Short mmCIF file of N, CA and C in Angstrom, two decimals:
data_model
loop_
_atom_site.label_atom_id
_atom_site.label_comp_id
_atom_site.label_asym_id
_atom_site.label_seq_id
_atom_site.Cartn_x
_atom_site.Cartn_y
_atom_site.Cartn_z
N MET A 1 0.89 -1.28 -0.12
CA MET A 1 -0.05 0.10 -0.03
C MET A 1 1.02 1.09 0.05
N ALA A 2 0.56 2.20 -0.88
CA ALA A 2 1.41 3.47 -0.81
C ALA A 2 1.33 4.33 0.46
N ALA A 3 2.44 4.89 0.67
CA ALA A 3 2.29 5.69 1.88
C ALA A 3 1.45 6.67 1.68
N GLY A 4 0.38 7.07 2.92
CA GLY A 4 -0.48 7.91 2.83
C GLY A 4 -2.03 7.50 2.54
N CYS A 5 -1.75 6.25 1.78
CA CYS A 5 -3.29 5.75 1.21
C CYS A 5 -3.80 4.82 2.48
N THR A 6 -5.05 5.07 2.66
CA THR A 6 -5.64 4.11 3.58
C THR A 6 -6.83 3.19 3.00
N SER A 7 -7.17 2.28 3.54
CA SER A 7 -8.07 1.53 2.76
C SER A 7 -9.15 1.16 3.98
N THR A 8 -10.40 1.45 3.40
CA THR A 8 -11.72 0.97 4.44
C THR A 8 -12.89 0.13 3.74
N SER A 9 -13.25 -0.50 4.41
CA SER A 9 -14.17 -1.46 3.85
C SER A 9 -15.65 -1.67 4.42
N ASP A 10 -16.49 -1.44 3.78
CA ASP A 10 -17.88 -1.80 4.19
C ASP A 10 -18.36 -2.96 4.74
N THR A 11 -17.64 -3.81 4.62
CA THR A 11 -17.95 -5.24 4.75
C THR A 11 -17.46 -5.51 6.05
N PRO A 12 -18.50 -6.20 6.96
CA PRO A 12 -17.79 -6.63 8.30
C PRO A 12 -17.07 -8.04 8.05
N PRO A 13 -16.36 -8.22 8.96
CA PRO A 13 -15.33 -9.39 8.94
C PRO A 13 -16.40 -10.54 8.92
N ALA A 14 -16.19 -11.77 8.52
CA ALA A 14 -16.84 -12.76 8.36
C ALA A 14 -16.90 -13.56 9.90
N THR A 15 -18.10 -13.52 10.21
CA THR A 15 -18.38 -14.26 11.28
C THR A 15 -18.67 -15.84 11.25
N PRO A 16 -18.01 -16.83 11.72
CA PRO A 16 -18.23 -18.21 11.70
C PRO A 16 -19.60 -18.59 12.01
N THR A 17 -20.22 -19.37 11.22
CA THR A 17 -21.33 -19.95 11.65
C THR A 17 -21.56 -20.76 12.49
N ALA A 18 -22.56 -21.05 13.32
CA ALA A 18 -22.42 -21.92 14.46
C ALA A 18 -23.07 -23.35 13.92
N GLN A 19 -22.22 -24.31 14.24
CA GLN A 19 -22.47 -25.59 13.87
C GLN A 19 -23.32 -26.12 14.57
N ALA A 20 -24.34 -26.87 14.04
CA ALA A 20 -25.36 -27.37 14.69
C ALA A 20 -25.17 -28.43 15.61
N GLU A 21 -25.79 -28.63 16.86
CA GLU A 21 -25.43 -29.58 17.70
C GLU A 21 -25.61 -30.79 17.19
N SER A 22 -24.68 -31.92 17.93
CA SER A 22 -24.63 -33.27 17.35
C SER A 22 -26.23 -34.17 17.86
N TRP A 23 -26.68 -34.91 16.82
CA TRP A 23 -27.48 -35.99 17.34
C TRP A 23 -27.22 -36.76 18.27
N SER A 24 -25.93 -37.16 18.47
CA SER A 24 -25.28 -38.32 19.26
C SER A 24 -25.92 -38.25 20.46
N GLY A 25 -26.23 -39.25 20.99
CA GLY A 25 -26.55 -39.54 22.44
C GLY A 25 -27.86 -40.16 22.51
N ILE A 26 -28.59 -40.16 23.71
CA ILE A 26 -29.87 -41.01 23.97
C ILE A 26 -31.02 -39.98 24.17
N TRP A 27 -32.39 -40.26 23.71
CA TRP A 27 -33.43 -39.49 23.66
C TRP A 27 -34.58 -40.30 23.93
N SER A 28 -35.08 -39.80 24.98
CA SER A 28 -36.48 -40.19 25.54
C SER A 28 -37.54 -39.46 24.59
N THR A 29 -38.47 -40.60 24.08
CA THR A 29 -39.25 -39.93 23.00
C THR A 29 -40.72 -40.03 23.21
N THR A 30 -41.62 -39.38 22.52
CA THR A 30 -42.91 -39.58 22.66
C THR A 30 -43.55 -39.45 21.18
N TRP A 31 -44.75 -40.05 20.68
CA TRP A 31 -45.37 -39.93 19.52
C TRP A 31 -46.82 -40.23 19.74
N THR A 32 -47.50 -39.59 18.63
CA THR A 32 -48.93 -39.80 18.87
C THR A 32 -49.38 -41.10 17.92
N SER A 33 -50.60 -41.34 18.54
CA SER A 33 -51.02 -42.72 18.11
C SER A 33 -52.01 -42.36 17.12
N ALA A 34 -52.80 -43.42 16.28
CA ALA A 34 -53.38 -43.26 15.32
C ALA A 34 -54.75 -42.18 15.50
N ASP A 35 -54.98 -41.87 16.62
CA ASP A 35 -55.95 -41.13 16.65
C ASP A 35 -55.55 -39.40 16.56
N HIS A 36 -54.23 -39.32 16.51
CA HIS A 36 -53.43 -37.82 16.44
C HIS A 36 -53.57 -37.10 17.73
N ALA A 37 -54.22 -37.83 18.68
CA ALA A 37 -54.40 -36.81 20.13
C ALA A 37 -53.68 -37.39 21.24
N THR A 38 -53.57 -38.74 21.14
CA THR A 38 -52.92 -39.19 22.47
C THR A 38 -51.20 -39.51 22.48
N PRO A 39 -50.76 -38.71 23.19
CA PRO A 39 -49.39 -39.07 23.34
C PRO A 39 -48.76 -40.30 23.75
N VAL A 40 -48.00 -40.99 23.40
CA VAL A 40 -47.52 -42.36 23.76
C VAL A 40 -46.10 -42.33 24.24
N PRO A 41 -45.95 -42.55 25.22
CA PRO A 41 -44.26 -42.72 25.57
C PRO A 41 -43.67 -43.80 24.94
N GLY A 42 -42.54 -43.17 24.12
CA GLY A 42 -42.08 -43.88 23.03
C GLY A 42 -40.77 -44.37 23.76
N ASP A 43 -39.87 -45.01 23.06
CA ASP A 43 -38.96 -45.80 23.46
C ASP A 43 -37.41 -45.08 23.30
N ASP A 44 -36.50 -45.25 24.13
CA ASP A 44 -35.15 -44.35 24.14
C ASP A 44 -34.63 -44.71 22.77
N ILE A 45 -34.06 -43.69 22.09
CA ILE A 45 -33.54 -44.01 20.77
C ILE A 45 -31.80 -43.62 21.27
N THR A 46 -31.11 -44.30 20.72
CA THR A 46 -29.79 -43.97 20.68
C THR A 46 -29.39 -43.47 19.41
N PHE A 47 -28.75 -42.42 19.26
CA PHE A 47 -28.30 -41.65 18.17
C PHE A 47 -26.87 -41.81 18.01
N THR A 48 -26.42 -41.92 16.88
CA THR A 48 -24.75 -41.86 16.72
C THR A 48 -25.02 -40.65 15.26
N GLN A 49 -23.86 -39.78 15.27
CA GLN A 49 -23.68 -38.87 14.19
C GLN A 49 -22.31 -38.95 13.66
N THR A 50 -21.86 -39.22 12.49
CA THR A 50 -20.69 -39.08 12.00
C THR A 50 -21.07 -38.21 10.73
N GLY A 51 -20.17 -36.99 10.78
CA GLY A 51 -20.38 -35.99 9.72
C GLY A 51 -21.99 -35.66 9.53
N SER A 52 -22.66 -35.75 8.49
CA SER A 52 -24.16 -35.63 8.41
C SER A 52 -24.99 -36.59 8.36
N SER A 53 -24.17 -37.88 8.63
CA SER A 53 -25.15 -39.18 8.76
C SER A 53 -25.64 -39.59 9.97
N VAL A 54 -26.61 -40.01 10.40
CA VAL A 54 -27.18 -40.55 11.60
C VAL A 54 -27.88 -41.59 11.53
N THR A 55 -27.45 -42.43 12.49
CA THR A 55 -28.09 -43.68 12.72
C THR A 55 -28.84 -43.96 14.32
N GLY A 56 -29.79 -44.78 14.43
CA GLY A 56 -30.19 -44.89 15.64
C GLY A 56 -30.96 -46.17 15.70
N THR A 57 -31.10 -46.64 17.18
CA THR A 57 -31.59 -47.82 17.51
C THR A 57 -32.57 -47.69 18.79
N TYR A 58 -33.60 -48.62 18.71
CA TYR A 58 -34.39 -48.69 19.81
C TYR A 58 -34.86 -50.04 20.16
N VAL A 59 -35.31 -50.32 21.30
CA VAL A 59 -36.01 -51.43 21.62
C VAL A 59 -37.19 -51.49 22.41
N ASN A 60 -38.36 -51.99 22.03
CA ASN A 60 -39.62 -52.02 22.92
C ASN A 60 -39.85 -53.44 23.44
N PRO A 61 -39.35 -53.68 24.61
CA PRO A 61 -39.64 -55.00 25.07
C PRO A 61 -40.80 -55.40 25.56
N GLU A 62 -41.80 -54.41 25.75
CA GLU A 62 -43.16 -54.70 25.88
C GLU A 62 -43.73 -55.26 24.87
N HIS A 63 -43.56 -54.58 23.87
CA HIS A 63 -44.32 -55.20 22.40
C HIS A 63 -43.40 -55.97 21.73
N ASP A 64 -42.22 -56.27 22.18
CA ASP A 64 -41.39 -57.22 21.58
C ASP A 64 -41.02 -56.70 19.93
N PHE A 65 -40.27 -55.57 19.86
CA PHE A 65 -39.76 -55.32 18.71
C PHE A 65 -38.78 -54.30 18.87
N THR A 66 -37.77 -54.11 17.69
CA THR A 66 -36.79 -53.31 17.77
C THR A 66 -36.70 -52.42 16.63
N GLY A 67 -36.13 -51.28 16.81
CA GLY A 67 -36.18 -50.18 15.47
C GLY A 67 -34.85 -49.85 15.13
N SER A 68 -34.64 -49.47 14.07
CA SER A 68 -33.81 -48.89 13.48
C SER A 68 -34.02 -47.46 12.80
N ILE A 69 -33.17 -46.58 12.92
CA ILE A 69 -33.30 -45.25 12.06
C ILE A 69 -32.02 -44.94 11.24
N THR A 70 -32.26 -44.37 10.04
CA THR A 70 -31.16 -43.96 9.17
C THR A 70 -31.57 -42.51 8.72
N GLY A 71 -30.45 -41.43 8.63
CA GLY A 71 -31.00 -40.18 8.37
C GLY A 71 -29.81 -39.45 8.05
N THR A 72 -30.17 -38.16 7.63
CA THR A 72 -29.00 -37.26 7.04
C THR A 72 -29.42 -35.80 7.63
N VAL A 73 -28.70 -35.50 8.24
CA VAL A 73 -28.57 -33.99 8.67
C VAL A 73 -28.15 -32.89 7.96
N GLU A 74 -29.13 -31.88 7.66
CA GLU A 74 -28.83 -30.79 7.30
C GLU A 74 -29.36 -29.45 7.82
N GLY A 75 -28.62 -28.81 8.70
CA GLY A 75 -28.70 -27.75 9.53
C GLY A 75 -29.37 -28.39 11.01
N ASN A 76 -30.23 -28.03 10.87
CA ASN A 76 -30.94 -28.54 12.62
C ASN A 76 -31.80 -29.75 12.28
N THR A 77 -32.02 -29.82 10.97
CA THR A 77 -33.09 -30.99 10.45
C THR A 77 -32.38 -32.43 10.16
N LEU A 78 -33.14 -33.29 10.88
CA LEU A 78 -32.64 -34.62 10.49
C LEU A 78 -33.96 -35.57 9.87
N THR A 79 -33.56 -35.84 8.59
CA THR A 79 -34.43 -36.44 7.82
C THR A 79 -34.22 -38.02 7.57
N GLY A 80 -35.18 -38.78 7.58
CA GLY A 80 -34.71 -40.07 6.65
C GLY A 80 -36.01 -41.34 7.00
N THR A 81 -35.28 -42.69 7.32
CA THR A 81 -35.97 -43.87 7.40
C THR A 81 -36.26 -44.45 8.51
N TRP A 82 -37.31 -45.14 9.23
CA TRP A 82 -37.19 -45.88 10.46
C TRP A 82 -37.81 -47.39 9.81
N SER A 83 -37.16 -48.11 10.58
CA SER A 83 -38.05 -49.61 10.28
C SER A 83 -38.04 -50.32 11.68
N GLU A 84 -38.96 -51.14 11.92
CA GLU A 84 -39.06 -51.94 13.04
C GLU A 84 -39.31 -53.47 12.55
N SER A 85 -38.48 -54.30 13.24
CA SER A 85 -38.81 -55.80 13.04
C SER A 85 -39.69 -56.31 14.20
N GLY A 86 -40.45 -56.94 13.89
CA GLY A 86 -41.45 -57.74 14.88
C GLY A 86 -42.60 -58.13 13.99
N LEU A 87 -43.68 -58.17 14.55
CA LEU A 87 -45.00 -58.76 14.05
C LEU A 87 -45.88 -57.66 13.76
N PRO A 88 -46.40 -56.76 12.74
CA PRO A 88 -45.77 -56.97 11.62
C PRO A 88 -44.57 -56.11 11.48
N GLU A 89 -43.79 -56.56 10.41
CA GLU A 89 -42.69 -55.42 10.30
C GLU A 89 -43.16 -54.31 9.70
N THR A 90 -42.63 -53.14 10.16
CA THR A 90 -43.24 -51.74 9.34
C THR A 90 -42.07 -50.77 8.98
N SER A 91 -42.22 -49.75 8.58
CA SER A 91 -41.32 -48.69 8.09
C SER A 91 -41.98 -47.38 7.90
N GLY A 92 -41.06 -46.49 7.70
CA GLY A 92 -41.76 -45.13 7.20
C GLY A 92 -40.75 -44.36 6.93
N THR A 93 -41.07 -43.04 6.98
CA THR A 93 -40.31 -41.71 7.14
C THR A 93 -40.30 -40.90 8.17
N PHE A 94 -39.42 -39.99 8.55
CA PHE A 94 -39.50 -39.27 9.53
C PHE A 94 -38.93 -37.78 9.27
N GLU A 95 -39.07 -36.79 9.84
CA GLU A 95 -38.29 -35.49 9.88
C GLU A 95 -38.32 -34.75 11.63
N PHE A 96 -37.01 -34.75 12.01
CA PHE A 96 -37.07 -34.21 13.29
C PHE A 96 -35.99 -32.73 13.21
N VAL A 97 -36.76 -31.89 13.82
CA VAL A 97 -36.12 -30.62 14.06
C VAL A 97 -35.67 -30.34 15.33
N LEU A 98 -34.16 -30.01 15.47
CA LEU A 98 -33.46 -29.86 16.52
C LEU A 98 -33.74 -28.65 17.39
N SER A 99 -34.10 -28.49 18.57
CA SER A 99 -34.02 -27.20 19.52
C SER A 99 -32.75 -26.26 19.08
N ASP A 100 -32.74 -25.15 19.49
CA ASP A 100 -31.69 -24.03 19.50
C ASP A 100 -30.49 -24.46 20.49
N ASP A 101 -31.26 -25.09 21.69
CA ASP A 101 -29.99 -25.67 22.66
C ASP A 101 -29.51 -26.99 22.57
N GLY A 102 -30.28 -27.78 21.39
CA GLY A 102 -29.73 -29.25 21.40
C GLY A 102 -30.26 -30.02 22.14
N ASN A 103 -31.07 -29.68 22.95
CA ASN A 103 -31.74 -30.77 23.94
C ASN A 103 -33.03 -31.44 23.77
N THR A 104 -33.84 -30.65 22.84
CA THR A 104 -35.10 -31.36 22.41
C THR A 104 -35.38 -31.41 20.74
N PHE A 105 -35.87 -32.35 20.64
CA PHE A 105 -36.63 -32.23 18.92
C PHE A 105 -37.83 -32.44 19.18
N THR A 106 -38.46 -31.68 18.03
CA THR A 106 -39.81 -31.92 17.50
C THR A 106 -40.03 -32.55 16.34
N GLY A 107 -40.60 -33.47 15.64
CA GLY A 107 -40.83 -34.00 14.43
C GLY A 107 -42.13 -34.61 14.07
N THR A 108 -42.24 -35.27 13.14
CA THR A 108 -43.06 -36.40 12.43
C THR A 108 -42.70 -37.27 11.69
N TRP A 109 -43.57 -38.32 11.83
CA TRP A 109 -43.45 -39.59 11.00
C TRP A 109 -44.51 -40.10 10.19
N LYS A 110 -44.20 -40.85 9.30
CA LYS A 110 -45.34 -41.59 8.46
C LYS A 110 -45.18 -42.88 8.39
N SER A 111 -45.70 -43.71 8.22
CA SER A 111 -45.94 -45.32 8.31
C SER A 111 -46.06 -45.83 6.71
N ALA A 112 -45.10 -46.41 6.16
CA ALA A 112 -45.54 -46.85 4.76
C ALA A 112 -46.59 -47.69 4.76
N ASN A 113 -47.10 -48.27 5.82
CA ASN A 113 -48.06 -49.50 5.60
C ASN A 113 -49.37 -48.43 5.79
N ASP A 114 -49.57 -47.11 5.97
CA ASP A 114 -50.48 -46.26 6.37
C ASP A 114 -51.19 -45.73 4.88
N GLU A 115 -52.17 -46.60 4.40
CA GLU A 115 -52.84 -45.98 3.18
C GLU A 115 -53.64 -44.57 2.99
N SER A 116 -53.62 -44.13 4.41
CA SER A 116 -54.30 -42.49 4.21
C SER A 116 -52.91 -41.65 4.46
N ASP A 117 -51.52 -41.99 4.19
CA ASP A 117 -50.50 -41.14 4.03
C ASP A 117 -50.59 -40.15 5.32
N ALA A 118 -50.92 -40.50 6.53
CA ALA A 118 -51.27 -39.63 7.57
C ALA A 118 -49.89 -39.42 8.26
N THR A 119 -49.84 -38.13 8.88
CA THR A 119 -48.54 -37.82 9.35
C THR A 119 -48.93 -37.64 11.07
N TYR A 120 -47.89 -38.03 11.72
CA TYR A 120 -48.00 -38.10 13.27
C TYR A 120 -46.89 -37.50 13.92
N SER A 121 -47.01 -37.08 15.12
CA SER A 121 -45.86 -36.12 15.76
C SER A 121 -44.92 -37.36 16.56
N TRP A 122 -43.57 -37.05 16.57
CA TRP A 122 -42.79 -38.05 17.27
C TRP A 122 -41.43 -36.88 17.74
N ASN A 123 -41.64 -36.83 19.07
CA ASN A 123 -40.72 -35.84 19.82
C ASN A 123 -39.90 -36.23 20.72
N GLY A 124 -38.79 -35.72 21.07
CA GLY A 124 -37.77 -36.04 21.88
C GLY A 124 -37.28 -35.16 22.97
N VAL A 125 -36.40 -35.77 23.91
CA VAL A 125 -35.72 -35.17 24.95
C VAL A 125 -34.42 -35.85 24.96
N ARG A 126 -33.14 -34.99 25.01
CA ARG A 126 -31.92 -35.57 25.46
C ARG A 126 -31.87 -36.08 26.92
N THR A 127 -31.28 -37.38 27.15
CA THR A 127 -31.21 -37.71 28.72
C THR A 127 -29.88 -37.66 28.90
#
């Protein structure tokens, strides 16, 4: 820069974007039943996040089934598929949105076996 010359910029310095909280951990969940009104205590889901990929598992000993979740994170939203083994085997899709503090999520799920294509709620709290 030549002597006596100054430089000014109207552009503020870049601020790093906050990274979304990790989904990894154990989450206590609730979901709505087929009547869309009754919250049902769900199973604890154990999520593991690697990069933008998330996998999860849950076990329901009362009704003798296990479940698995596979999804992708974009921002604070996790979308993907779930499946349960047991009688009958079932599967579907979900979308979970992580709260700003990273300790709760609100979401929805659909069952591939539901001919009405209904959407139900599925929410969680980090334990």
